[in-house]
Coordinates of C-alpha atoms in Angstrom, one line a residue:
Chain A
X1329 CA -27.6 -41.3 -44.3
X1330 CA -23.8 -41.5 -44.3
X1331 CA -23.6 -41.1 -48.1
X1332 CA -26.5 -37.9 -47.9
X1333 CA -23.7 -36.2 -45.3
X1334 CA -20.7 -37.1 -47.7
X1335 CA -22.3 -35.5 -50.6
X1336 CA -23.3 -32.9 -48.2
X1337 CA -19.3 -32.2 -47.2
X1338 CA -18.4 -32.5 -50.7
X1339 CA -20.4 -29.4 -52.1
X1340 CA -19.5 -27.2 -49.4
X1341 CA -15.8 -28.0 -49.9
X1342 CA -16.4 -27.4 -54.1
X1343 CA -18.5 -24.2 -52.9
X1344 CA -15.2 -23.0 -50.9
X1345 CA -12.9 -23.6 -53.5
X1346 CA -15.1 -21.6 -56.2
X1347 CA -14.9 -18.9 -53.5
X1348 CA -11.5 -19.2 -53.4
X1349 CA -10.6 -19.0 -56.5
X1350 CA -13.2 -16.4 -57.3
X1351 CA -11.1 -14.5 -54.7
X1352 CA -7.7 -15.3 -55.8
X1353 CA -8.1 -14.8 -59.3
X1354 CA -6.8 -11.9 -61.0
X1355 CA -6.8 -11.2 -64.9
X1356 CA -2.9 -11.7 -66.2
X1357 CA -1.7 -8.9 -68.0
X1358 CA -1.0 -9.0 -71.7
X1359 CA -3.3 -10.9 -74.1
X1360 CA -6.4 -10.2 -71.7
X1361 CA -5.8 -7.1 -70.8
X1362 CA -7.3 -4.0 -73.1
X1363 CA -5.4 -2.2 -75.0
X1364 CA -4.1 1.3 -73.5
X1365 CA -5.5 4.6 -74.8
X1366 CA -2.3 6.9 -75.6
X1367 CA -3.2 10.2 -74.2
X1368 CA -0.8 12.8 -75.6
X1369 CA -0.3 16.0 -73.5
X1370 CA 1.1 19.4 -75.1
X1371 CA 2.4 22.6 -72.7
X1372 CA -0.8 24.5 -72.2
X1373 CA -0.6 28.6 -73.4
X1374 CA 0.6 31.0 -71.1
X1375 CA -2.0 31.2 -68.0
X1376 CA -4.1 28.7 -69.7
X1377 CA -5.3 26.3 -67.6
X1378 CA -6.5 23.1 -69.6
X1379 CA -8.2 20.1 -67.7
X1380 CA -8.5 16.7 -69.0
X1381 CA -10.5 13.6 -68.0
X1382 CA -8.2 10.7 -67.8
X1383 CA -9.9 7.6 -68.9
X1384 CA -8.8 3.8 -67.6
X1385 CA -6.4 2.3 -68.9
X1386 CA -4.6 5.5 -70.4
X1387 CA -0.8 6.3 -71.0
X1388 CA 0.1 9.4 -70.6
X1389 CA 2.7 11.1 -72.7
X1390 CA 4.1 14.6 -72.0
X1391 CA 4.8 16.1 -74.8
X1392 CA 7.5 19.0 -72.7
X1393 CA 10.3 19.8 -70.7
X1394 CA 9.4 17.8 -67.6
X1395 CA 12.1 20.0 -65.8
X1396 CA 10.2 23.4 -66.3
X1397 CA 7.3 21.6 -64.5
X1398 CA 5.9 21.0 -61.1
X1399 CA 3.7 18.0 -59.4
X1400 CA 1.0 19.4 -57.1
X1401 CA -0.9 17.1 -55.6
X1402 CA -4.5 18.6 -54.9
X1403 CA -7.3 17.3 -53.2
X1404 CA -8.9 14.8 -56.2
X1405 CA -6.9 16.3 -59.0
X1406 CA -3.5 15.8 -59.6
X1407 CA -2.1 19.3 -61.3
X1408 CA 0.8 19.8 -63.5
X1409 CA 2.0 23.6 -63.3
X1410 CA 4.5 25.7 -65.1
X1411 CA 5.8 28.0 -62.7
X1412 CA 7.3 29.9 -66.0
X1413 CA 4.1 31.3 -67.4
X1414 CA 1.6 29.7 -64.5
X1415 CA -0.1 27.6 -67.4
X1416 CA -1.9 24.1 -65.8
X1417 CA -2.7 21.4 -66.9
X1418 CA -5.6 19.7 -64.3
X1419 CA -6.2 15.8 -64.6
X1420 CA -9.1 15.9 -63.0
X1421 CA -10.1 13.5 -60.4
X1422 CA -7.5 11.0 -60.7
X1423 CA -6.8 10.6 -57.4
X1424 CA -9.9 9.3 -56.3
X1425 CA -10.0 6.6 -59.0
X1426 CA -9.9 3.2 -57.8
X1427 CA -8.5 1.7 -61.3
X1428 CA -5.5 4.3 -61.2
X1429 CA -3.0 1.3 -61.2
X1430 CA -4.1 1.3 -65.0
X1431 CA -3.0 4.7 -65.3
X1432 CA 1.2 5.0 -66.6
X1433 CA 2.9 8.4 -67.1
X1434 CA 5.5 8.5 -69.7
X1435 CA 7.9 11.0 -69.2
X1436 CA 11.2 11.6 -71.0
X1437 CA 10.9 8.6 -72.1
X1438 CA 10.7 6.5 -69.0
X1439 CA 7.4 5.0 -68.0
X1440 CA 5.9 5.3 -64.5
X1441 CA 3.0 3.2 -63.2
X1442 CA 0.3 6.6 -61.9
X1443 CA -0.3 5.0 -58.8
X1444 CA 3.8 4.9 -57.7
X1445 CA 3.5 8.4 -59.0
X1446 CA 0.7 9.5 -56.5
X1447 CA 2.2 6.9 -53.7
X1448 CA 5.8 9.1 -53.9
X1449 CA 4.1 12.3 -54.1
X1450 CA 1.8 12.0 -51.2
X1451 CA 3.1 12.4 -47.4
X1452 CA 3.1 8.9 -45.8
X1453 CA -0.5 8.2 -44.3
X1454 CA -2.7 10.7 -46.5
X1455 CA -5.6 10.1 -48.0
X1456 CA -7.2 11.3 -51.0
X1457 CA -9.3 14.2 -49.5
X1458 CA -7.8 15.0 -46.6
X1459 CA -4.9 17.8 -46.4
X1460 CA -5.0 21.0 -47.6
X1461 CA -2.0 21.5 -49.7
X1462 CA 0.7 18.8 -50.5
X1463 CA 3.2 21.1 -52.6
X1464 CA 5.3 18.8 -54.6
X1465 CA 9.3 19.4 -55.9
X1466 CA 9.7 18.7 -59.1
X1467 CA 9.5 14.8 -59.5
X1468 CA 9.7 14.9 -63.3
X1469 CA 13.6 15.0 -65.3
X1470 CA 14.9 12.8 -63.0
X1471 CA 15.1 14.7 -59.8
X1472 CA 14.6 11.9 -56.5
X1473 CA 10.7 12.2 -56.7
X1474 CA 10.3 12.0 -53.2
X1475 CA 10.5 15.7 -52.1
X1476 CA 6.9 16.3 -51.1
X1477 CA 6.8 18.8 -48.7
X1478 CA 3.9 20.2 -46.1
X1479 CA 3.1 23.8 -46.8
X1480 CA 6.2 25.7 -45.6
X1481 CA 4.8 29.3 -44.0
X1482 CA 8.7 29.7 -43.2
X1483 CA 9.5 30.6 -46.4
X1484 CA 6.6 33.2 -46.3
X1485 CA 7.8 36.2 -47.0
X1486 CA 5.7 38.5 -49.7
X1487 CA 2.0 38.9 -50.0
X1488 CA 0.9 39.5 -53.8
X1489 CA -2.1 40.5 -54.6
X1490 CA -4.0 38.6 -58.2
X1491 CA -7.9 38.8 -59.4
X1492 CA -10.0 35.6 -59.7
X1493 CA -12.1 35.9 -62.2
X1494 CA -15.4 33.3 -62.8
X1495 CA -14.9 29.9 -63.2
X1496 CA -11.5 30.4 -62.6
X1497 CA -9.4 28.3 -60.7
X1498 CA -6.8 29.7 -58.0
X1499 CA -2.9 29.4 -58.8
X1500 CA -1.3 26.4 -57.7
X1501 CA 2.2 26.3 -55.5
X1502 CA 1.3 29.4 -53.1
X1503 CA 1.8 28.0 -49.3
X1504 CA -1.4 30.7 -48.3
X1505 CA -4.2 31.7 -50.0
X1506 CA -5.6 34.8 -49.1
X1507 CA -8.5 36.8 -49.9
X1508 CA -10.5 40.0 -49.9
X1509 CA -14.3 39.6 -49.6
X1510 CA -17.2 41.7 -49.7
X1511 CA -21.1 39.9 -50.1
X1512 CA -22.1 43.6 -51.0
X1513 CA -23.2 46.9 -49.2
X1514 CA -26.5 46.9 -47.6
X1515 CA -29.3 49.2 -48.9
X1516 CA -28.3 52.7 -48.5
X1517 CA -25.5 51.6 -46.2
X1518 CA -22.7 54.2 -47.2
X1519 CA -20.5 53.5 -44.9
X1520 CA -20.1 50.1 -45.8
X1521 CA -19.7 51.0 -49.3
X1522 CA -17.0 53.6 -48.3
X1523 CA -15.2 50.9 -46.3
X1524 CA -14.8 48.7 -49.1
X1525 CA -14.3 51.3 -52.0
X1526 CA -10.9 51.9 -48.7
X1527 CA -10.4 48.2 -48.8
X1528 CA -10.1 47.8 -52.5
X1529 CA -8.1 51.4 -53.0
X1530 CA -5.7 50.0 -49.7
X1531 CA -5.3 46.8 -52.2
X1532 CA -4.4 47.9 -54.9
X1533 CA -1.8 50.9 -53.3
X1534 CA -0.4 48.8 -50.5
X1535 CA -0.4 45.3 -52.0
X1536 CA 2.5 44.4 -55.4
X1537 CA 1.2 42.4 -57.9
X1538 CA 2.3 38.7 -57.5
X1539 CA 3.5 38.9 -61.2
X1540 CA 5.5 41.9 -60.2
X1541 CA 7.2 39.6 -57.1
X1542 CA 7.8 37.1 -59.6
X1543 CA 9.5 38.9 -61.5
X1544 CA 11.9 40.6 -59.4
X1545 CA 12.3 36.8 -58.7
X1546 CA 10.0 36.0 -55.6
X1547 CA 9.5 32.2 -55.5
X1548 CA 5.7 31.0 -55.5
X1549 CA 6.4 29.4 -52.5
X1550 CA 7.5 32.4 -50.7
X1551 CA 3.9 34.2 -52.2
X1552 CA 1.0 34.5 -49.7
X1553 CA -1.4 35.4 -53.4
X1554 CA -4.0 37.8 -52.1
X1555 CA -7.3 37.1 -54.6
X1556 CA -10.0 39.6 -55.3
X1557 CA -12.9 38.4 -57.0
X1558 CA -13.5 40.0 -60.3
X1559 CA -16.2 39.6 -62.6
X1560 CA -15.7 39.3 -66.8
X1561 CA -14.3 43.0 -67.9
X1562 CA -15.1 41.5 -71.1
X1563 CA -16.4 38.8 -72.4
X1564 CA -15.5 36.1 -74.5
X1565 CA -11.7 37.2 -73.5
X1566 CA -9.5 34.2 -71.3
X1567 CA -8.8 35.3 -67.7
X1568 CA -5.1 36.0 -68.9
X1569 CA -5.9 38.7 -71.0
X1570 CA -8.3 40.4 -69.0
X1571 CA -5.8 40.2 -66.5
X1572 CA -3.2 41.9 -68.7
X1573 CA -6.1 44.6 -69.4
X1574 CA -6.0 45.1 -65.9
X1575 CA -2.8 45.4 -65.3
X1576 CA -2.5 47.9 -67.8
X1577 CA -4.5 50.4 -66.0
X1578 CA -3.5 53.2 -63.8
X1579 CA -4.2 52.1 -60.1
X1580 CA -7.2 54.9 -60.1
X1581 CA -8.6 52.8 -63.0
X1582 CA -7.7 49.6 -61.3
X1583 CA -9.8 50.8 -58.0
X1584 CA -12.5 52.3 -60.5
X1585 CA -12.5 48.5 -62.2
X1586 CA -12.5 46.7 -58.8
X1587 CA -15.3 48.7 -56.9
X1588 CA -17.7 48.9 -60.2
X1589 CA -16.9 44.6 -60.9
X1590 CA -16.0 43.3 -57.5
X1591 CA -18.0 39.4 -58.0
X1592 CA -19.8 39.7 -54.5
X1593 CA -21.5 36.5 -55.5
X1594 CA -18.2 34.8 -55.9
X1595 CA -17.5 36.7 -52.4
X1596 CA -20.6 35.1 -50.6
X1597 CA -19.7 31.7 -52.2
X1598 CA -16.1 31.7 -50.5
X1599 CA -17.8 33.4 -47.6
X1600 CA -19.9 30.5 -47.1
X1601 CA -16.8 28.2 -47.7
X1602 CA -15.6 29.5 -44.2
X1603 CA -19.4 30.0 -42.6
X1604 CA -18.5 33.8 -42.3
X1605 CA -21.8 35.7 -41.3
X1606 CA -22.0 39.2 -42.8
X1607 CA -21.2 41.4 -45.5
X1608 CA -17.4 42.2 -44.7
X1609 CA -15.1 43.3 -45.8
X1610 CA -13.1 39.9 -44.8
X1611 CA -9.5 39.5 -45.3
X1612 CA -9.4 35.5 -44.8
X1613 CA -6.3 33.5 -45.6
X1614 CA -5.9 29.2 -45.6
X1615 CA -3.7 26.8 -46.3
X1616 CA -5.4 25.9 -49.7
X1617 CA -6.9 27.8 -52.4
X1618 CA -11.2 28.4 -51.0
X1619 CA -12.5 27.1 -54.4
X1620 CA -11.6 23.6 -53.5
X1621 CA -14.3 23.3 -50.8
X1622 CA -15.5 23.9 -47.4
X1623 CA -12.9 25.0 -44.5
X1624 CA -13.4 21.9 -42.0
X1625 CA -13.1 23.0 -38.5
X1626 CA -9.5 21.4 -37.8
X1627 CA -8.2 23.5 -40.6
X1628 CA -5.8 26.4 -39.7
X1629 CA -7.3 30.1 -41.2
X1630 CA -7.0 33.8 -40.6
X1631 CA -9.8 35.9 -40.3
X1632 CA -9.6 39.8 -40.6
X1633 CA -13.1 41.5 -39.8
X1634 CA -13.1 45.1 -41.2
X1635 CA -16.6 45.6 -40.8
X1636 CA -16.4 47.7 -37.8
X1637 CA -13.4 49.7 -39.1
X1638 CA -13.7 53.0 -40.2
X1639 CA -12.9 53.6 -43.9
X1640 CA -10.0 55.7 -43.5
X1641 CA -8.6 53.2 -41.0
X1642 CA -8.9 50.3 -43.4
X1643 CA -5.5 50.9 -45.6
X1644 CA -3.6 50.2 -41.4
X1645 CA -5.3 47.2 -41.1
X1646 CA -4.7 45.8 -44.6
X1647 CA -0.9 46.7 -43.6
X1648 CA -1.4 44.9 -40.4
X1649 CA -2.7 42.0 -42.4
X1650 CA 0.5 42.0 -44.4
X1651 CA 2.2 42.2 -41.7
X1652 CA 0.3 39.5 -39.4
X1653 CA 1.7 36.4 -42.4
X1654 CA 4.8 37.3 -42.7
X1655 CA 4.6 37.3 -38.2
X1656 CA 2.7 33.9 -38.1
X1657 CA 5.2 32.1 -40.7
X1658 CA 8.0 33.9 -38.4
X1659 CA 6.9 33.5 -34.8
X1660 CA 8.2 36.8 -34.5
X1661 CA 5.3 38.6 -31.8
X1662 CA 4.1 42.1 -32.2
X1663 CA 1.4 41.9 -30.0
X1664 CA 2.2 45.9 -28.8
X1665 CA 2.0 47.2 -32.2
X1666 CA -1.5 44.9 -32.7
X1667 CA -3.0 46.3 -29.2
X1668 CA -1.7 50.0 -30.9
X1669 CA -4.0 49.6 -34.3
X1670 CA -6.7 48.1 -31.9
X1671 CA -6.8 51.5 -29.4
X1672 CA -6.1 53.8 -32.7
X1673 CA -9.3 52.2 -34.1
X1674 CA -10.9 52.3 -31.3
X1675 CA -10.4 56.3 -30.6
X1676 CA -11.2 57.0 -34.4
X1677 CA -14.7 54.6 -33.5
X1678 CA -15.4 56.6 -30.6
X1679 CA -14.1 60.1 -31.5
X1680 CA -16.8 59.8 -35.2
X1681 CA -19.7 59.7 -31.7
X1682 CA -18.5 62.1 -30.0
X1683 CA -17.6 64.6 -33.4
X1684 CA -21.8 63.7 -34.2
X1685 CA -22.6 64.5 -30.3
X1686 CA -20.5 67.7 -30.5
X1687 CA -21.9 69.0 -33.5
X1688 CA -25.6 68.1 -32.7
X1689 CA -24.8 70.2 -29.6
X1690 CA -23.8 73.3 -31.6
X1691 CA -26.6 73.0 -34.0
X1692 CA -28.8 73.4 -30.5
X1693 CA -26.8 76.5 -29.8
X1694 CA -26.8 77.7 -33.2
X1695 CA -30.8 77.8 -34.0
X1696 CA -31.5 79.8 -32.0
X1697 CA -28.7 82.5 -33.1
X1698 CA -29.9 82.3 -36.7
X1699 CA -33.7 82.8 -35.7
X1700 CA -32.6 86.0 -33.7
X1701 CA -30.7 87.3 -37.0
X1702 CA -34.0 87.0 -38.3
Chain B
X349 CA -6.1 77.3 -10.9
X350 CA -6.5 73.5 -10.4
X351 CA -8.3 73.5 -13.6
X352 CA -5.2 74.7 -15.6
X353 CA -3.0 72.2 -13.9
X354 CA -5.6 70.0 -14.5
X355 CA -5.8 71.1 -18.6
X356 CA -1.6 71.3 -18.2
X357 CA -1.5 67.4 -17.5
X358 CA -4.3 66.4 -20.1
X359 CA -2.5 68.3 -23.0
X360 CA 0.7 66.5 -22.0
X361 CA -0.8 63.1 -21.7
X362 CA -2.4 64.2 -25.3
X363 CA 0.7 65.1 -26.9
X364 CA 2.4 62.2 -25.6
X365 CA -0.3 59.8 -27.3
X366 CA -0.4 61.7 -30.4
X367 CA 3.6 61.3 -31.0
X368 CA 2.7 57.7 -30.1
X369 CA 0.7 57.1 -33.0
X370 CA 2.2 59.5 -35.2
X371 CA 5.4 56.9 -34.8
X372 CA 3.7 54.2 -35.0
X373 CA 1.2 54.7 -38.0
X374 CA 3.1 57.7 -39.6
X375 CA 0.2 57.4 -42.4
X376 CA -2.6 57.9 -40.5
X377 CA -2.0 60.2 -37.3
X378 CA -4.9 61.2 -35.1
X379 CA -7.2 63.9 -36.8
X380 CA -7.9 66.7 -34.9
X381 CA -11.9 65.8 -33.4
X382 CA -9.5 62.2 -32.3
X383 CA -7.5 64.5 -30.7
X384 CA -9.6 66.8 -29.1
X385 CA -11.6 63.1 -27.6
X386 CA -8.2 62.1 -26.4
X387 CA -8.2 65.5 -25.0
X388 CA -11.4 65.4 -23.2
X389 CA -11.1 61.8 -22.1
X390 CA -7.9 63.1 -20.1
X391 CA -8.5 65.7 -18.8
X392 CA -12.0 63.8 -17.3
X393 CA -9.5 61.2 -16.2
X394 CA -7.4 63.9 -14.5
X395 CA -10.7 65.0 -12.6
X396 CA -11.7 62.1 -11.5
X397 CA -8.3 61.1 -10.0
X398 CA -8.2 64.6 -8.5
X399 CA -11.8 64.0 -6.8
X400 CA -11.2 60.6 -6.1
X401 CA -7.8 62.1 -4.1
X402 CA -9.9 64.7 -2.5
X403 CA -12.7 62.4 -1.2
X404 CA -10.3 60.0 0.3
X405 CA -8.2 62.3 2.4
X406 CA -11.9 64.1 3.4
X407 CA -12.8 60.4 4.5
X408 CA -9.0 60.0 6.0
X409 CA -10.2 63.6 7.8
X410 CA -13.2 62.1 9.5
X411 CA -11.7 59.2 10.4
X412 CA -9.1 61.1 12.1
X413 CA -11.8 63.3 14.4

């Protein structure tokens, strides 16, 4: 019986050592560990954005001027981005990857382990999924990699407008993403038709291209981009040089080109992304581009319903949008001027009633004039 | 002639608004059927104040006697 309750104790403790060690055991690196997949990674073209699927156990080389680059960290993807000619390079997915200790960077020269990378990059406590927009400093050339940095509306100063066309990604480094959205006109609703036809021409008029800001040396960071959804003026052509078609245009052309091949499904998509109800038009704005997913309900947005304005009203209220960033990221109020478009829109609202009222009244006067000229 | 002085106060109030606007959104001042419904919605605002006097010192009156 004794010996039976020995043999008994002796298993158990042989069971908890194999679950020990089980536990405890981890593969040393070098002879058993696989060999490393060298990944090399050229500058993409200008505006090209070029995504790659990082396997385990990769090194990845870059093949440029680390100091004409910048780190983004998005949601799941970690994004390299030239602010120089706004090409990308997207390696997707990395940061949910559980074996993205096996992952090095080599850069310049120097080798750096992904996972210190992403551990730098990211604000202490963050997870993977969770906040909007972590805008990185430059971490490559040997700059102190830890300047990660919350979206900074302070520095908000322009609003540049851009076109998304399908499949196409939003620009990285902006601190606000705004856009202008239209699901579509009812049937034989003119009036919404003529508000957004108002909408696009206020767009294009009121709003400088972001490539035009950059230019004049606007920082990214100091862009809220203003996106319109724009389907394929051609196809088989990249986004870059449909955009450069565009661009090209006279702004008459430009409005003719955004009415005729506004993407209202893309629209309703990033609709949906914010659970708006209606056709619009919507100017909506957030803290990360749309594309990425759906707008959880802590998030900070802007919301600008123009579907009760009327069309000729609609360039005021696009001004008032530009103005309304630029007032959030400043804290400066202008709640008397906001109260002034609101009555003004109001009046022009109730004064379109009371013009149909007035001339349904003369027409009662009128009838019988013309029969008596009869 | 109340209805002049009346008319006299609306166009005053209306001109007043209009160079309100006109300041404010220099693009897009108040057309003239906006104008004429500013107008209108004075001048019944006038009216009713004006009644709304006269009805009180008639009520004032009988109190009075």
């Amino acid at each position: 019986m004794i010996g039976a309750r020995r043999n008994t104790r002796l298993w158990g403790v042989a069971a908890l050592l194999c679950l020990m060690t089980a536990l405890l055991w981890k593969p040393s690196p070098g002879a058993a560990e696989p060999a490393k997949t060298l990944i090399e990674i050229q500058r993409p073209g200008p505006g090209e954005t070029r995504r790659i699927e990082v396997p385990a156990n990769a090194t990845l080389k870059l093949l440029f001027d680390a100091n004409k680059a910048e780190l983004i960290v998005e949601t799941k993807d970690l994004v390299i981005w030239f602010p120089d000619d706004d090409a990308l390079i997207v390696l997707q997915d990395l940061l949910l990857r559980s074996d993205l200790s096996t992952v090095d960077f080599v850069i310049d020269g120097e080798t750096l382990h992904a996972g210190d990378l992403v551990d730098r990059l990211l604000p202490a406590g963050a997870t993977g999924g969770g906040d909007p927009v972590n805008q990185i400093e430059p971490a490559a050339g040997g700059e102190t990699g830890g300047g990660n940095s919350l979206p900074n509306l302070s520095d908000l100063r322009h609003t540049g407008r851009d076109l998304l066309f399908p499949l196409e990604i939003e620009r990285k480094g902006h601190p606000l993403y705004s856009y202008l959205l239209f699901a579509g006109a009812s049937r034989d609703e003119r009036d919404e038709r003529a508000r957004f036809k108002s909408a696009v021409k206020a767009y294009v008029s009121q709003v400088r291209t972001t490539e035009a800001l950059q230019k004049s040396g606007a920082a990214p960071a100091s862009i809220n981009i203003f996106y319109a959804p724009l389907k394929e003026i051609f196809e088989d052509t990249s986004p870059a040089s449909m955009r450069l078609h565009f661009a090209q245009r006279s702004a008459d052309e430009q409005i003719e080109i955004l009415t005729r091949l506004y993407d209202h499904a893309r629209a309703e998509v990033l609709m949906g992304q914010l659970r708006l109800r209606g056709n619009g038009p919507f100017i909506v704005s957030v803290l990360r581009p749309l594309s990425d997913g759906a707008v959880d309900q802590d998030e900070a947005f802007l919301v600008q319903d123009l579907s009760s304005v009327p069309p000729k009203l609609v360039g005021l209220w696009i001004d008032e949008f530009k103005r309304q960033v630029v007032q959030e990221a400043t804290d400066s109020p202008e709640h008397l001027r906001r109260f002034a478009l609101t009555l003004r829109t109001k009046i022009s609202v109730l004064a379109e009633g009371f013009a149909i009222t007035k001339s349904a009244v003369a027409e009662m006067f009128e009838a019988p004039k013309e029969e008596d000229g009869e | 002639m109340k209805w002049s002085l009346d008319l006299g106060i609306s166009v005053v109030l209306t001109v007043i608004v209009w160079s309100g606007f006109y300041f404010t959104f220099p693009n897009e001042p108040l057309g003239a059927v906006e104008t004429v419904f500013v107008l209108v919605v004075f001048y019944a605002l006038v009216k009713l104040v004006r009644l709304a006097k006269k009805h009180l010192a008639s009520s004032e009156k009988a109190n009075l006697e």
